[in-house]
């Protein structure tokens, strides 16, 4: 972790505490400081205003600050001090906001997060909100696998989307599964979402699913060496996947067909490793999905497609 010069001197903090009064005052101050410091966004928000609003809402014990009527509300002195403390950590230590508040949103649902798991941000959320209507599912899925579940956000969102489905939430990390278990409990889904410790499919012998949804690690070695400091707070196990970023994805592809029902689909995110994946398997017609909210590198393959190319996946 790089060392950072302190962003705020004691006199600057005291001046801000006295001069800044309203929600709007403090949001404007935070945005200016974020821009000045060049913080990296991308862990749930894509602009400094929303980043600041997430931190301030946490200090005020409020839901997301979406009501303009709140902008004129005055902060108490303890609230101001709490907010500037979070700003200091966000800027000087480059800690993503979600780790400071221990909350992230996915599919409009709140999730507990800490540095044992990645911050939820997958474009797969759009597919879940659509109930995977782009795909020719024979019926609403009864069994869903969330492979590399992390915080459990995909598994839990799928359980909301399909109230009659059972969802297995699989991860290789006991620490990640501990966080997933917190979220499963908080959402009251103990009877339908099951955390399972497994390296890929290893603990799932004989199990088949109507949908396999996975956001595996896919960052290649070059990109890992170049990551912004914010990403250094996330578990490397959830990011790195060999020199080409596809170490785990190749295993997922080679074994997926055996774990899908007849009309099942694999939905997999590989981010900017999509170029490498397509180059490695030029004969595979990956269905690369487009998203209205942005995001790339998510493909879908049916069981039939996976079987047709099984020999390629097993060779590579």
Coordinates of C-alpha atoms in Angstrom, one line a residue:
X1 CA 0.0 0.0 0.0
X2 CA 1.4 3.4 -1.0
X3 CA 1.9 6.1 1.5
X4 CA -0.3 9.2 1.2
X5 CA 0.3 12.7 2.4
X6 CA -2.5 13.8 4.8
X7 CA -5.3 15.5 2.9
X8 CA -6.5 17.6 5.7
X9 CA -4.4 19.6 8.2
X10 CA -5.9 20.2 11.7
X11 CA -6.6 23.8 10.9
X12 CA -8.4 22.9 7.6
X13 CA -10.5 20.3 9.5
X14 CA -11.5 22.9 12.2
X15 CA -12.3 25.4 9.5
X16 CA -14.6 22.9 7.7
X17 CA -16.3 21.8 10.9
X18 CA -17.2 25.5 11.6
X19 CA -18.0 26.7 8.1
X20 CA -19.9 23.8 6.6
X21 CA -23.4 23.3 8.0
X22 CA -25.8 21.6 5.6
X23 CA -25.9 18.3 3.7
X24 CA -25.3 20.2 0.5
X25 CA -22.3 22.0 2.0
X26 CA -20.6 18.8 3.0
X27 CA -21.4 17.0 -0.2
X28 CA -19.9 19.9 -2.2
X29 CA -16.8 19.8 0.0
X30 CA -16.4 16.1 -0.4
X31 CA -16.7 16.2 -4.2
X32 CA -14.1 18.9 -4.4
X33 CA -11.7 16.9 -2.2
X34 CA -12.3 13.7 -4.1
X35 CA -11.5 15.5 -7.4
X36 CA -8.5 17.1 -5.9
X37 CA -7.1 13.8 -4.6
X38 CA -8.0 11.8 -7.8
X39 CA -9.7 9.0 -6.0
X40 CA -10.6 6.0 -8.1
X41 CA -14.3 5.2 -8.4
X42 CA -15.9 1.9 -9.6
X43 CA -16.9 0.1 -6.4
X44 CA -20.6 0.8 -6.7
X45 CA -20.6 4.5 -7.7
X46 CA -19.3 6.1 -10.9
X47 CA -19.2 9.7 -9.8
X48 CA -17.8 11.6 -6.7
X49 CA -21.2 13.0 -5.7
X50 CA -22.8 9.6 -5.3
X51 CA -19.6 8.4 -3.5
X52 CA -19.9 11.2 -1.0
X53 CA -23.6 10.7 -0.6
X54 CA -23.1 7.1 0.3
X55 CA -20.7 8.0 3.0
X56 CA -22.8 10.8 4.4
X57 CA -26.0 8.8 4.4
X58 CA -24.1 6.2 6.6
X59 CA -23.1 8.9 9.0
X60 CA -26.7 10.2 9.3
X61 CA -28.2 6.8 9.6
X62 CA -30.3 7.5 6.5
X63 CA -31.2 5.5 3.4
X64 CA -29.5 6.7 0.1
X65 CA -29.7 10.5 -0.2
X66 CA -32.1 10.6 -3.1
X67 CA -34.5 13.3 -1.8
X68 CA -33.4 16.9 -2.6
X69 CA -35.3 18.1 0.5
X70 CA -32.5 16.7 2.6
X71 CA -29.9 19.0 1.0
X72 CA -30.7 21.9 3.3
X73 CA -30.7 19.8 6.5
X74 CA -28.1 20.8 9.1
X75 CA -25.6 18.4 10.5
X76 CA -24.8 18.2 14.2
X77 CA -21.1 18.5 15.1
X78 CA -20.7 14.8 15.9
X79 CA -22.2 14.0 12.4
X80 CA -19.7 16.5 10.8
X81 CA -16.8 14.9 12.6
X82 CA -17.9 11.4 11.6
X83 CA -18.2 12.4 8.0
X84 CA -14.8 14.0 7.8
X85 CA -13.3 11.0 9.4
X86 CA -14.7 8.8 6.6
X87 CA -13.6 11.3 4.0
X88 CA -10.1 11.1 5.4
X89 CA -10.0 7.3 5.2
X90 CA -11.5 7.3 1.7
X91 CA -8.9 9.7 0.4
X92 CA -5.7 9.0 2.4
X93 CA -6.1 5.2 2.6
X94 CA -8.0 4.7 -0.7
X95 CA -10.5 2.5 1.1
X96 CA -13.7 2.0 -1.1
X97 CA -16.8 3.6 0.4
X98 CA -18.6 0.2 0.7
X99 CA -15.9 -1.1 3.1
X100 CA -16.2 2.1 5.2
X101 CA -19.9 1.8 5.5
X102 CA -20.1 -2.0 5.3
X103 CA -22.9 -1.8 2.9
X104 CA -23.4 -2.1 -0.9
X105 CA -26.4 -2.4 -3.1
X106 CA -27.0 -5.0 -5.8
X107 CA -30.3 -5.4 -7.6
X108 CA -31.6 -2.6 -5.3
X109 CA -31.0 -4.9 -2.3
X110 CA -28.6 -4.0 0.6
X111 CA -25.7 -6.3 1.4
X112 CA -23.2 -6.4 4.2
X113 CA -19.6 -6.3 2.9
X114 CA -16.1 -6.1 4.3
X115 CA -12.6 -6.8 3.0
X116 CA -13.2 -10.6 2.9
X117 CA -15.3 -10.2 -0.3
X118 CA -15.3 -8.1 -3.4
X119 CA -17.7 -5.1 -3.5
X120 CA -20.8 -6.1 -5.5
X121 CA -20.8 -4.4 -8.9
X122 CA -21.5 -7.0 -11.6
X123 CA -23.6 -6.1 -14.7
X124 CA -25.3 -9.5 -14.2
X125 CA -27.6 -7.6 -11.9
X126 CA -29.5 -6.4 -15.0
X127 CA -30.1 -10.0 -16.1
X128 CA -31.4 -10.9 -12.7
X129 CA -33.8 -7.9 -12.7
X130 CA -35.0 -9.2 -16.1
X131 CA -35.4 -12.7 -14.7
X132 CA -33.1 -13.9 -17.4
X133 CA -35.9 -13.3 -19.9
X134 CA -33.3 -13.1 -22.8
X135 CA -32.8 -16.8 -22.7
X136 CA -35.0 -19.7 -23.8
X137 CA -35.5 -21.2 -20.4
X138 CA -37.9 -24.2 -20.5
X139 CA -39.5 -22.9 -17.3
X140 CA -38.6 -20.7 -14.3
X141 CA -35.4 -22.2 -12.9
X142 CA -35.9 -24.5 -9.9
X143 CA -32.2 -24.9 -9.1
X144 CA -29.6 -22.1 -9.6
X145 CA -25.9 -22.2 -8.9
X146 CA -24.0 -19.0 -8.0
X147 CA -20.4 -20.1 -8.5
X148 CA -17.8 -17.9 -6.8
X149 CA -20.5 -16.3 -4.7
X150 CA -18.4 -13.9 -2.6
X151 CA -20.9 -11.8 -0.6
X152 CA -23.8 -13.9 -1.8
X153 CA -25.3 -11.0 -3.7
X154 CA -26.0 -12.9 -7.0
X155 CA -27.4 -15.9 -5.1
X156 CA -29.7 -13.8 -2.9
X157 CA -30.9 -11.6 -5.8
X158 CA -31.7 -14.7 -7.8
X159 CA -33.7 -16.1 -4.9
X160 CA -35.7 -12.9 -4.8
X161 CA -36.3 -13.1 -8.6
X162 CA -37.4 -16.7 -8.5
X163 CA -39.3 -17.3 -5.2
X164 CA -39.6 -21.1 -5.8
X165 CA -36.0 -21.7 -6.6
X166 CA -33.2 -23.3 -4.5
X167 CA -29.9 -21.5 -4.9
X168 CA -26.5 -23.0 -4.1
X169 CA -23.9 -20.3 -3.2
X170 CA -20.5 -21.7 -3.8
X171 CA -17.0 -20.3 -3.0
X172 CA -13.5 -21.6 -2.3
X173 CA -13.0 -19.0 0.5
X174 CA -14.4 -19.8 4.0
X175 CA -14.0 -16.1 4.8
X176 CA -16.2 -15.1 1.8
X177 CA -18.8 -17.7 2.8
X178 CA -18.9 -16.3 6.3
X179 CA -20.0 -12.9 4.8
X180 CA -22.5 -14.7 2.5
X181 CA -24.0 -16.4 5.5
X182 CA -24.5 -13.0 7.2
X183 CA -26.4 -11.8 4.1
X184 CA -28.4 -15.0 3.7
X185 CA -29.5 -14.6 7.4
X186 CA -30.3 -10.9 7.0
X187 CA -32.5 -11.5 4.0
X188 CA -34.3 -14.4 5.7
X189 CA -33.3 -17.0 3.0
X190 CA -31.9 -19.8 5.1
X191 CA -34.4 -22.2 3.7
X192 CA -33.5 -21.5 0.0
X193 CA -29.9 -20.2 -0.3
X194 CA -27.2 -22.6 0.8
X195 CA -23.6 -21.6 1.2
X196 CA -21.2 -24.4 0.1
X197 CA -17.4 -24.5 0.4
X198 CA -16.0 -25.8 -2.8
X199 CA -13.1 -25.3 -5.3
X200 CA -15.2 -24.9 -8.4
X201 CA -17.5 -27.8 -8.9
X202 CA -15.5 -30.2 -6.7
X203 CA -18.1 -30.5 -4.0
X204 CA -21.0 -30.7 -6.4
X205 CA -20.7 -34.2 -7.8
X206 CA -23.9 -35.3 -9.4
X207 CA -25.6 -31.9 -9.0
X208 CA -27.4 -30.2 -11.9
X209 CA -28.9 -26.8 -12.3
X210 CA -31.2 -24.9 -14.6
X211 CA -28.9 -21.9 -14.4
X212 CA -25.2 -21.5 -13.5
X213 CA -24.4 -17.8 -12.9
X214 CA -20.8 -17.0 -12.2
X215 CA -18.6 -13.9 -11.7
X216 CA -15.2 -15.7 -11.2
X217 CA -11.9 -14.0 -10.8
X218 CA -10.7 -12.9 -14.2
X219 CA -7.9 -10.3 -13.8
X220 CA -4.7 -11.2 -15.7
X221 CA -1.2 -10.8 -14.2
X222 CA -0.5 -7.5 -16.1
X223 CA -3.7 -5.9 -14.9
X224 CA -3.2 -7.1 -11.3
X225 CA 0.2 -5.3 -11.3
X226 CA -1.5 -2.1 -12.5
X227 CA -4.6 -2.0 -10.3
X228 CA -5.6 1.3 -8.6
X229 CA -5.0 1.4 -4.9
X230 CA -8.7 1.0 -4.1
X231 CA -8.6 -2.6 -5.5
X232 CA -5.7 -3.5 -3.2
X233 CA -8.2 -3.6 -0.3
X234 CA -10.2 -6.4 -2.1
X235 CA -9.2 -10.1 -1.6
X236 CA -6.7 -11.1 -4.4
X237 CA -8.4 -14.5 -4.5
X238 CA -11.5 -12.8 -5.9
X239 CA -9.6 -10.9 -8.6
X240 CA -6.6 -12.8 -9.9
X241 CA -6.9 -15.8 -12.3
X242 CA -3.5 -16.7 -13.7
X243 CA -1.3 -15.0 -16.3
X244 CA -4.2 -14.6 -18.8
X245 CA -7.1 -14.1 -16.4
X246 CA -8.9 -17.2 -17.5
X247 CA -7.4 -19.9 -15.3
X248 CA -10.7 -20.6 -13.5
X249 CA -13.0 -19.7 -16.4
X250 CA -11.4 -22.5 -18.5
X251 CA -12.3 -25.0 -15.7
X252 CA -15.8 -23.6 -15.5
X253 CA -16.3 -24.1 -19.2
X254 CA -14.9 -27.6 -19.3
X255 CA -17.2 -28.9 -16.5
X256 CA -20.3 -26.7 -16.9
X257 CA -22.3 -29.1 -19.2
X258 CA -22.2 -31.9 -16.7
X259 CA -23.9 -29.6 -14.1
X260 CA -26.6 -28.2 -16.3
X261 CA -30.1 -29.6 -16.9
X262 CA -31.1 -30.2 -20.5
X263 CA -32.2 -26.7 -21.3
X264 CA -29.8 -25.0 -18.9
X265 CA -27.6 -22.0 -19.4
X266 CA -24.2 -20.9 -18.2
X267 CA -23.9 -17.1 -17.6
X268 CA -20.3 -16.0 -16.9
X269 CA -18.6 -12.7 -16.5
X270 CA -15.0 -12.3 -17.7
X271 CA -14.7 -8.5 -18.0
X272 CA -11.9 -7.3 -20.2
X273 CA -10.5 -10.8 -20.5
X274 CA -13.3 -11.4 -23.1
X275 CA -10.7 -10.6 -25.8
X276 CA -8.4 -13.3 -24.6
X277 CA -11.3 -15.7 -24.2
X278 CA -12.5 -15.2 -27.8
X279 CA -8.9 -15.4 -29.1
X280 CA -8.4 -18.7 -27.3
X281 CA -11.7 -20.2 -28.6
X282 CA -12.2 -18.6 -32.0
X283 CA -14.7 -21.4 -33.1
X284 CA -17.0 -20.8 -30.1
X285 CA -19.9 -18.4 -30.8
X286 CA -20.0 -16.8 -27.3
X287 CA -23.2 -14.8 -26.8
X288 CA -21.8 -11.6 -25.5
X289 CA -24.5 -9.7 -23.7
X290 CA -25.2 -5.9 -23.9
X291 CA -26.4 -3.9 -20.9
X292 CA -28.4 -0.7 -20.8
X293 CA -26.6 0.4 -17.6
X294 CA -23.1 -0.3 -19.0
X295 CA -20.7 -3.2 -18.5
X296 CA -19.2 -5.8 -20.8
X297 CA -17.6 -9.2 -20.8
X298 CA -20.6 -11.3 -19.9
X299 CA -21.4 -14.3 -22.1
X300 CA -24.1 -16.9 -22.2
X301 CA -23.8 -20.5 -23.5
X302 CA -26.5 -23.2 -23.5
X303 CA -25.8 -26.7 -22.4
X304 CA -26.0 -27.8 -26.1
X305 CA -23.3 -25.3 -27.0
X306 CA -21.1 -26.4 -24.2
X307 CA -21.4 -30.0 -25.2
X308 CA -20.6 -29.1 -28.8
X309 CA -17.4 -27.5 -27.8
X310 CA -16.5 -29.8 -24.9
X311 CA -13.3 -31.0 -26.7
X312 CA -12.0 -27.5 -27.0
X313 CA -12.6 -26.6 -23.4
X314 CA -11.1 -29.8 -22.1
X315 CA -7.9 -29.2 -24.3
X316 CA -7.4 -25.7 -23.0

